[in-house]
């Protein structure tokens, strides 16, 4: 068959060079990655055979085999799993088909240490390419189960690779590494040494479900006529989740996590759960230390691995945990499910629903315990996953209180330390009945908002919410321990600490004083606002715009539109500061002038300034700029 030569895509070529020359400090992990890929291939074959009895595939002895040739200095990792077709080899090996490739490479170059680099590699899942760290040439021979023709792929990792169709390939995949000379100073060991292979397999892959076999070396005194020694199995194949806790080390748990999550870092937390009774199952879950770069993308694979009686069933079982816990990795092994269970059946199975509820509560209780006992680890967790966890405040009313109990938020109480709602309530001033918050793009923009002025003057704490989901959950939750959650940018706010009768008298006098101006401005700005009123929340700024108590905020409107849901644009309320000189002057001019055409433009500018102050944009920016320029010119 003809051999074709192809060029790697640009990103793949750059990634290869980075991996070969600079990324890994521990080069032993290449074998873990190749064994992990082989294990996945065996899992996929077993599942495909389960779903399709007619598949022409040998499943009599699924295993992984490691073969060493000291004379040729080659190491081969072979499996008899699902294999790949010619097209799949080109797609999966020759290119890196991922929209985040450019971002990944940029982050990789910016990583400040080896641990950061390895973490990025693990997130991206490019384990096959790790073979080039220890090899000058990599050859892959594969045949997909059920097909008659195989494929040979080969490359020196320098920009091109070859593809060739072959007729005599066995089912499955073998990866042959033409090893570089050993170089202990650069952590490049002799990978033709059987003891080194045993050490790596024991350390990284002892828990793999399938047997990993290697033929022992012949002894020096053996005769050529003697039979070849029997292959030895290098791994115990014991399911860590089924073994007693005191028999498993933290390192073993961590290696299982790395295998499952394709992460290079240790997990932040390990969670064990064993349920007995009418429905038995075991779970071993992990909270990662860092959020994957694609956590908020549509293609992110969420869910834990599902086993039935230690038989692998499904890689990403979404039914076992809610979407807001999609970052949790691990294994769930059920004793009473059918081996041919499908995703559709899982969605309706009451046993799965029971597991989902219990696992969710266990994860949340673990975070609560972390919060109480180890603030530093909790702070890491919340920094990485707080945004996604808050989605549960909208979607999971059953566990809403549990999520609120582990949630923390930035607030005006401290410049850097977040607060819980419980702590906020404990600090509330005498007579304060509501929990106040304000949403925005950043802490700085919120703190500079006109809506904050009266709260700052009266030293009333405000939660500073900067995640997009905050716009949604705050309305959905409504209250905490009987205290209403109130946006300082919505509805009427009255923080006057003076005698109520005196305050009412002053407000009534001001309302009478400004009644004409308020009504006239309402007419002038009728297309954009529903009401003009005096403000009790402003102390420095002349004006601000607020939403009515039950209206959607502009940010929430934009969010719904981005999701394809068309919502009517709600008119805002313009509030004026009666103690500001600009507002006083405008009121005086309104009373004195019969020709109010210029005042109408001033009212338009005042409204535009209020919109800008909250981070919005005037309806007609060019007109607003012209009006401002005209007024500045007259002031010179």
XYZ file of C-alpha atoms in Angstrom:
636
model
C 0.000 0.000 0.000
C 1.298 3.552 -0.768
C 2.644 5.616 2.117
C 1.418 9.220 2.343
C 3.219 12.037 4.127
C 1.321 14.817 5.898
C 2.242 17.932 7.838
C 1.058 18.469 11.387
C -1.249 21.432 11.858
C 0.631 24.471 13.178
C -0.643 24.117 16.742
C 0.236 20.411 16.867
C 3.770 21.128 15.650
C 4.255 23.849 18.265
C 2.892 21.603 20.978
C 5.201 18.755 19.977
C 8.249 20.990 20.228
C 7.186 22.295 23.631
C 6.640 18.795 24.959
C 9.876 17.396 23.555
C 12.077 20.204 24.815
C 10.608 21.848 27.873
C 7.392 20.627 29.422
C 7.741 17.516 31.560
C 10.088 17.362 34.525
C 9.066 13.730 35.179
C 9.330 11.870 31.896
C 8.110 8.565 33.418
C 4.525 9.735 32.958
C 4.638 8.947 29.230
C 3.987 5.283 30.098
C 1.059 6.162 32.318
C -0.508 8.078 29.443
C -0.051 5.283 26.910
C -1.417 2.676 29.341
C -4.355 4.938 30.127
C -5.152 5.269 26.405
C -4.928 1.475 26.028
C -7.278 0.986 28.981
C -9.798 3.394 27.426
C -9.619 1.433 24.157
C -10.447 -1.824 25.985
C -13.348 -0.142 27.809
C -14.738 1.130 24.508
C -14.514 -2.283 22.853
C -16.341 -4.005 25.706
C -19.124 -1.413 25.573
C -19.425 -1.539 21.787
C -19.613 -5.333 21.861
C -22.274 -5.097 24.580
C -24.395 -2.802 22.394
C -23.731 -4.628 19.124
C -23.577 -8.440 19.317
C -22.876 -8.634 15.594
C -19.549 -6.788 15.918
C -16.787 -9.045 14.602
C -14.278 -8.564 17.397
C -12.241 -10.766 19.708
C -13.098 -10.043 23.350
C -11.896 -13.350 24.811
C -8.784 -11.997 26.523
C -8.732 -8.187 26.815
C -5.351 -7.019 28.061
C -2.502 -4.537 27.724
C 0.928 -5.819 26.811
C 4.318 -4.161 27.212
C 7.173 -5.442 25.088
C 10.825 -4.450 25.451
C 13.549 -4.978 22.836
C 16.890 -3.989 24.347
C 18.865 -4.589 21.176
C 16.628 -2.372 19.027
C 15.995 0.002 22.009
C 12.232 -0.051 21.498
C 9.332 -0.101 23.931
C 5.894 -1.154 22.683
C 2.568 -0.695 24.473
C -0.052 -2.905 22.855
C -3.773 -3.467 23.475
C -6.454 -5.553 21.758
C -9.158 -2.936 22.243
C -11.366 -0.963 19.890
C -8.558 0.288 17.609
C -8.863 3.100 15.058
C -9.782 3.393 11.403
C -7.588 5.160 8.851
C -9.693 8.333 9.075
C -9.733 8.258 12.881
C -5.937 8.055 13.010
C -5.690 11.139 10.820
C -8.210 13.018 12.925
C -7.108 11.966 16.410
C -3.344 11.646 16.007
C -2.353 13.908 13.117
C -4.202 16.959 14.367
C -5.300 18.495 17.620
C -8.913 19.314 16.845
C -9.745 21.623 19.725
C -10.963 25.206 19.606
C -8.923 26.042 22.704
C -5.562 25.071 21.176
C -4.248 28.605 20.658
C -5.302 29.689 24.158
C -3.744 26.556 25.613
C -0.409 27.161 23.905
C -0.370 30.774 25.093
C -1.036 29.686 28.684
C 1.614 26.989 28.375
C 4.266 29.522 27.353
C 3.218 31.826 30.186
C 3.295 29.093 32.854
C 5.812 30.134 35.490
C 6.896 26.713 36.712
C 7.040 23.058 35.694
C 3.991 22.180 37.795
C 1.955 24.810 35.969
C 3.092 23.475 32.608
C 2.247 19.892 33.490
C -1.150 20.987 34.749
C -1.954 22.598 31.434
C -0.830 19.518 29.532
C -3.059 17.342 31.679
C -6.049 19.617 31.136
C -5.613 19.454 27.388
C -5.380 15.675 27.270
C -2.564 15.097 24.793
C -1.072 12.008 26.420
C -0.119 10.285 23.159
C 2.301 13.080 22.286
C 4.190 12.538 25.565
C 5.902 9.565 23.871
C 8.097 12.010 21.942
C 9.793 13.060 25.187
C 11.560 9.723 25.396
C 11.590 8.623 21.747
C 13.189 9.844 18.518
C 10.466 8.119 16.523
C 6.964 6.878 17.355
C 5.167 4.239 15.279
C 1.515 3.390 15.761
C -0.111 0.288 14.257
C -3.873 -0.058 14.654
C -6.933 -1.837 13.295
C -10.469 -0.996 14.301
C -12.551 -3.889 15.624
C -14.838 -5.164 12.863
C -12.665 -3.842 10.022
C -10.273 -5.890 7.900
C -7.635 -3.296 7.104
C -5.279 -1.579 9.525
C -3.278 1.659 9.571
C 0.357 2.459 10.324
C 1.248 5.983 11.531
C 4.820 7.113 12.048
C 6.615 10.351 12.903
C 9.890 11.752 14.244
C 7.928 14.617 15.799
C 9.545 17.243 13.579
C 6.618 18.528 11.575
C 5.461 15.623 9.390
C 3.976 12.182 9.806
C 3.262 9.264 7.458
C 0.084 7.217 7.050
C -0.103 3.805 5.404
C -2.878 1.232 5.040
C -1.771 -2.304 6.023
C -3.434 -5.705 5.678
C -1.844 -7.680 8.494
C -2.531 -5.513 11.558
C -3.986 -7.254 14.629
C -7.118 -5.869 16.300
C -6.365 -2.969 18.632
C -3.475 -0.535 18.836
C 0.253 -0.827 19.443
C 2.512 2.178 20.039
C 6.215 1.535 19.491
C 8.714 4.057 20.852
C 12.227 4.120 19.354
C 13.868 5.272 22.552
C 16.444 8.001 22.959
C 19.692 7.137 24.779
C 19.331 7.160 28.564
C 20.292 10.473 30.172
C 19.818 10.315 33.985
C 20.877 13.950 34.454
C 17.823 15.035 32.446
C 15.499 12.493 34.103
C 15.589 10.326 30.961
C 15.851 6.796 32.340
C 16.551 3.515 30.600
C 13.048 2.432 29.640
C 14.284 -0.909 28.319
C 14.900 -1.900 31.941
C 12.136 -4.260 33.196
C 12.481 -3.096 36.809
C 11.883 0.508 35.710
C 8.738 -0.505 33.805
C 7.455 -2.448 36.834
C 8.098 0.563 39.062
C 6.204 2.954 36.780
C 3.224 0.604 36.345
C 2.999 -0.034 40.095
C 3.163 3.660 40.879
C 0.758 4.971 38.236
C -1.386 2.168 36.840
C -1.831 -0.488 39.520
C -5.604 0.178 39.664
C -6.221 -0.233 35.902
C -9.115 -2.675 35.419
C -7.380 -4.710 32.678
C -4.263 -6.876 33.142
C -1.011 -5.185 32.117
C 1.388 -7.925 31.043
C 5.084 -8.052 30.291
C 7.243 -11.029 29.259
C 10.126 -11.391 31.764
C 13.700 -11.357 30.550
C 15.313 -14.701 29.815
C 17.917 -15.584 32.385
C 21.538 -15.485 31.235
C 21.839 -19.260 31.627
C 18.659 -20.092 29.674
C 19.004 -22.274 26.587
C 17.517 -21.102 23.312
C 15.529 -24.346 23.161
C 13.791 -23.535 26.450
C 10.225 -22.309 26.248
C 9.736 -18.567 26.486
C 8.723 -17.492 30.001
C 5.042 -16.810 30.683
C 4.002 -13.136 30.703
C 3.673 -11.683 34.188
C 0.856 -9.344 35.197
C 2.268 -6.101 36.587
C -0.833 -4.537 38.143
C -3.106 -5.723 40.967
C -6.325 -4.612 39.163
C -7.923 -3.970 42.556
C -10.679 -1.365 42.565
C -9.507 1.286 45.044
C -13.073 2.259 45.891
C -13.803 -1.330 47.002
C -10.798 -1.577 49.313
C -10.870 -0.499 52.992
C -9.621 3.031 53.574
C -6.710 1.887 55.742
C -5.413 -0.303 52.906
C -5.136 2.529 50.394
C -2.616 5.357 50.539
C -3.342 8.946 49.562
C -0.846 8.561 46.718
C -2.889 5.686 45.273
C -6.063 7.763 45.424
C -4.263 10.647 43.779
C -3.014 8.472 40.919
C -6.533 7.165 40.320
C -7.774 10.756 40.163
C -5.073 11.690 37.644
C -6.014 8.701 35.509
C -9.718 9.582 35.575
C -9.436 13.356 35.257
C -6.366 13.510 32.981
C -4.985 16.029 35.438
C -1.381 16.361 36.559
C -2.087 17.840 39.960
C -3.258 16.049 43.075
C -6.960 16.531 43.885
C -7.969 19.126 46.445
C -10.196 16.658 48.302
C -11.052 12.939 48.193
C -14.598 11.843 49.091
C -15.524 8.239 49.926
C -19.112 7.011 50.214
C -20.522 3.538 50.750
C -24.262 2.879 50.790
C -25.671 -0.403 52.060
C -29.170 -1.772 52.356
C -31.792 -2.201 49.657
C -29.607 -0.495 47.073
C -25.839 -0.841 47.442
C -23.182 1.268 45.789
C -19.727 2.668 46.439
C -18.425 6.046 45.355
C -14.981 7.594 45.258
C -15.171 11.251 44.244
C -12.560 13.971 43.871
C -12.668 17.766 44.013
C -9.985 19.129 41.631
C -7.598 21.830 42.723
C -7.988 23.849 39.522
C -10.917 24.434 37.196
C -10.401 23.062 33.667
C -10.130 25.738 30.999
C -13.276 24.504 29.220
C -15.537 24.279 32.309
C -18.057 26.741 30.861
C -18.029 25.488 27.275
C -20.874 23.525 25.738
C -18.603 20.574 24.892
C -17.263 20.140 28.438
C -17.528 16.482 29.452
C -19.155 16.318 32.844
C -20.078 13.416 35.050
C -18.326 10.627 36.904
C -17.528 7.125 35.689
C -20.241 4.523 36.272
C -19.403 0.903 37.052
C -21.752 -2.002 37.776
C -20.229 -4.740 39.956
C -16.776 -3.326 39.037
C -17.541 -3.541 35.317
C -17.039 -0.226 33.508
C -20.308 1.019 31.975
C -20.045 4.709 31.158
C -17.335 7.363 31.145
C -19.313 10.572 31.691
C -22.502 9.638 33.523
C -24.278 12.984 33.729
C -27.246 11.510 35.627
C -25.206 10.958 38.805
C -24.543 14.613 39.659
C -26.314 17.891 38.813
C -24.750 20.206 36.198
C -23.490 22.664 38.815
C -21.213 19.889 40.178
C -19.872 19.029 36.726
C -16.297 19.622 37.888
C -16.433 16.640 40.297
C -14.506 13.599 39.065
C -14.559 10.022 40.297
C -16.132 6.595 40.201
C -19.535 5.236 41.252
C -19.907 1.446 41.414
C -23.485 0.160 41.760
C -24.345 -3.416 42.684
C -27.944 -3.579 41.435
C -28.001 -1.978 37.986
C -28.195 -3.837 34.682
C -24.973 -4.132 32.680
C -26.728 -2.919 29.520
C -28.056 0.262 31.109
C -28.258 3.259 28.727
C -28.190 7.007 29.279
C -31.927 7.188 28.526
C -32.722 4.513 31.124
C -30.492 6.232 33.693
C -32.488 9.450 33.432
C -35.617 7.638 34.615
C -34.148 5.134 37.085
C -35.210 5.823 40.687
C -32.036 4.188 42.025
C -29.942 6.632 40.008
C -32.029 9.490 41.376
C -31.395 8.240 44.933
C -27.664 8.095 44.251
C -27.702 11.556 42.676
C -29.359 13.093 45.738
C -27.015 11.370 48.182
C -23.870 12.162 46.197
C -24.891 15.816 45.845
C -25.459 16.175 49.591
C -22.152 14.437 50.316
C -20.197 16.810 48.063
C -21.832 19.879 49.607
C -21.309 18.627 53.165
C -17.634 17.978 52.327
C -17.236 21.570 51.118
C -18.929 22.793 54.327
C -16.526 20.729 56.422
C -13.589 22.097 54.426
C -14.902 25.603 55.028
C -14.946 25.030 58.800
C -11.630 23.194 59.144
C -9.331 24.470 56.409
C -9.995 28.004 55.216
C -7.066 27.996 52.805
C -8.282 24.930 50.905
C -11.845 26.233 50.961
C -10.646 29.562 49.530
C -8.937 27.643 46.698
C -12.111 25.659 46.014
C -14.374 28.703 45.981
C -12.010 30.710 43.786
C -11.977 27.919 41.191
C -15.543 26.616 41.383
C -17.695 29.161 43.234
C -19.127 30.579 40.016
C -20.367 27.209 38.746
C -21.599 26.121 42.198
C -23.837 29.218 42.380
C -25.737 27.896 39.346
C -27.286 25.440 41.796
C -28.966 28.316 43.646
C -31.144 28.731 40.557
C -31.578 25.105 39.469
C -31.603 23.072 42.712
C -34.128 24.400 45.220
C -33.811 21.224 47.320
C -30.154 21.969 48.127
C -30.358 25.758 47.998
C -29.785 26.211 51.731
C -26.791 23.859 51.642
C -25.252 25.824 48.765
C -25.870 29.151 50.507
C -24.178 27.747 53.610
C -20.918 27.182 51.686
C -21.100 30.277 49.467
C -18.988 33.366 50.096
C -19.062 36.788 48.484
C -16.981 39.937 48.250
C -18.417 42.784 50.305
C -17.654 46.290 51.474
C -16.820 44.885 54.931
C -13.308 43.901 53.796
C -11.144 44.789 50.803
C -9.977 41.222 50.110
C -11.651 38.724 52.455
C -15.051 37.380 51.290
C -17.977 36.924 53.642
C -20.731 34.387 54.124
C -24.383 35.388 54.358
C -24.381 34.147 57.952
C -21.545 36.507 58.871
C -23.241 39.362 57.019
C -26.442 38.884 59.033
C -24.473 38.793 62.290
C -22.947 42.199 61.427
C -26.190 43.891 60.372
C -26.854 47.226 62.038
C -29.725 47.737 64.476
C -32.907 48.306 62.532
C -31.490 46.943 59.262
C -33.980 44.480 57.843
C -32.521 43.600 54.446
C -29.326 42.106 52.990
C -28.092 44.595 50.388
C -26.164 43.703 47.244
C -25.126 45.228 43.930
C -24.108 43.424 40.742
C -21.561 44.645 38.222
C -18.615 43.707 36.013
C -15.928 44.283 38.657
C -15.497 45.215 42.290
C -14.060 48.600 41.305
C -17.009 49.503 39.068
C -19.492 48.525 41.781
C -17.712 50.484 44.514
C -17.676 53.583 42.275
C -21.373 53.260 41.428
C -23.642 56.151 42.443
C -26.011 53.587 43.983
C -23.431 52.949 46.707
C -23.129 56.532 47.978
C -25.700 56.520 50.764
C -24.620 53.036 51.912
C -21.003 54.164 52.067
C -21.911 57.279 54.036
C -23.923 55.275 56.560
C -21.374 52.408 56.701
C -23.941 49.791 55.670
C -22.400 46.628 54.270
C -23.180 45.725 50.653
C -22.374 42.446 48.888
C -20.385 43.048 45.678
C -21.456 40.443 43.105
C -19.436 40.277 39.887
C -20.310 36.889 38.311
C -22.972 36.815 35.548
C -24.924 34.143 37.448
C -25.303 36.556 40.390
C -27.878 38.497 38.396
C -30.065 35.386 38.328
C -29.638 33.642 41.673
C -30.150 36.729 43.831
C -33.671 37.128 42.426
C -34.334 33.377 42.583
C -33.280 33.031 46.247
C -35.109 36.104 47.483
C -34.196 35.839 51.165
C -31.871 34.287 53.722
C -32.943 33.465 57.271
C -35.939 35.755 56.937
C -33.866 38.677 55.618
C -34.737 39.841 52.100
C -31.993 40.131 49.492
C -32.314 43.628 48.023
C -30.422 45.167 45.144
C -29.331 48.710 45.929
C -30.065 49.519 42.263
C -33.724 48.470 42.358
C -36.832 49.954 43.914
C -37.055 52.646 46.576
C -34.240 52.796 49.131
C -34.712 54.785 52.325
C -31.739 54.776 54.668
C -32.487 58.015 56.495
C -31.353 57.530 60.068
C -33.033 60.681 61.397
C -36.342 60.878 63.193
C -38.923 59.440 60.786
C -41.394 62.310 61.195
C -38.695 64.899 60.453
C -37.485 62.887 57.454
C -41.040 62.608 56.114
C -41.547 66.360 56.468
C -38.310 67.143 54.612
C -39.119 64.680 51.863
C -42.575 66.162 51.431
C -41.166 69.696 51.159
C -38.580 68.585 48.568
C -41.234 66.763 46.564
C -43.332 69.924 46.408
C -40.255 72.001 45.531
C -39.299 69.741 42.615
C -42.749 68.575 41.504
C -42.828 70.729 38.367
C -39.321 69.728 37.245
C -39.977 66.013 37.860
C -43.172 66.032 35.795
C -41.588 68.053 32.975
C -38.504 65.766 32.787
C -40.790 62.727 32.676
C -42.430 64.191 29.554
C -39.072 65.011 27.936
C -37.577 61.532 28.560
C -40.756 59.511 28.204
C -39.296 57.170 25.554
C -36.573 55.957 27.932
C -37.879 56.221 31.494
C -41.067 55.366 33.325
C -40.639 57.838 36.215
C -38.497 60.702 37.518
C -38.260 60.979 41.306
C -36.050 62.319 44.055
C -33.420 59.974 45.420
C -32.503 59.037 48.965
C -29.538 56.891 47.853
C -27.399 59.684 46.307
C -25.052 61.951 48.261
C -22.444 62.987 45.641
C -23.744 62.243 42.142
C -26.497 64.345 40.543
C -28.546 61.406 39.229
C -28.773 57.659 38.803
C -31.022 55.211 36.984
C -32.628 52.316 38.850
C -34.900 49.436 37.932
C -38.346 49.030 39.391
C -38.523 46.471 42.207
C -39.894 43.692 40.001
C -38.309 44.581 36.656
C -35.384 42.821 34.994
C -32.077 44.671 35.141
C -30.408 45.588 31.815
C -27.692 42.979 32.468
C -30.316 40.278 32.975
C -32.174 41.380 29.837
C -28.954 41.091 27.820
C -28.252 37.671 29.316
C -31.661 36.335 28.257
C -31.239 37.771 24.750
C -27.800 36.140 24.457
C -29.527 32.815 25.229
C -32.050 33.455 22.437
C -34.947 34.497 24.679
C -36.489 37.766 23.542
C -37.714 39.872 26.468
C -39.288 43.349 26.358
C -36.958 46.178 27.315
C -38.090 47.599 30.645
C -38.080 51.369 31.129
C -35.900 52.553 34.017
C -36.498 55.109 36.755
C -34.385 58.300 36.867
C -33.583 59.476 40.394
C -32.305 63.000 41.076
C -30.210 64.161 44.018
C -32.095 67.234 45.361
C -28.970 68.421 47.246
C -26.710 68.504 44.159
C -25.963 71.946 42.702
C -26.628 70.787 39.128
C -30.111 69.545 40.053
C -30.821 72.689 42.097
C -29.723 74.884 39.184
C -31.835 72.871 36.743
C -34.883 73.302 38.982
C -34.300 77.022 39.299
C -33.875 77.438 35.531
C -37.048 75.409 34.927
C -39.034 77.803 37.133
C -37.539 80.970 35.625
C -37.463 80.214 31.884
C -40.353 80.027 29.488
C -38.177 78.692 26.626
C -36.993 75.322 27.918
C -35.507 73.862 24.710
C -31.953 74.066 26.056
C -33.117 72.659 29.403
C -34.533 69.660 27.546
C -31.053 68.951 26.201
C -29.624 69.342 29.713
C -32.168 66.828 30.993
C -31.060 64.451 28.216
C -27.396 64.895 29.198
C -28.215 64.297 32.873
C -29.960 61.030 31.974
C -27.027 59.984 29.761
C -24.546 60.645 32.584
C -26.614 58.492 34.923
C -26.629 55.634 32.406
C -22.852 55.911 31.922
C -22.253 55.944 35.683
C -23.770 52.476 36.068
C -21.755 51.048 33.164
C -24.416 51.408 30.472
C -24.420 53.303 27.181
C -26.631 56.204 26.073
C -29.188 55.262 23.440
C -27.534 57.554 20.874
C -23.840 57.890 21.836
C -23.000 60.288 18.993
C -25.801 62.667 19.984
C -24.795 62.466 23.643
C -21.173 63.357 22.789
C -22.345 66.332 20.700
C -24.550 67.653 23.508
C -21.694 67.314 26.011
C -19.257 69.076 23.669
C -21.693 71.978 23.160
C -22.060 72.467 26.899
C -18.332 72.276 27.556
C -17.728 74.865 24.834
C -20.171 77.302 26.477
C -18.553 76.763 29.857
C -15.096 77.917 28.619
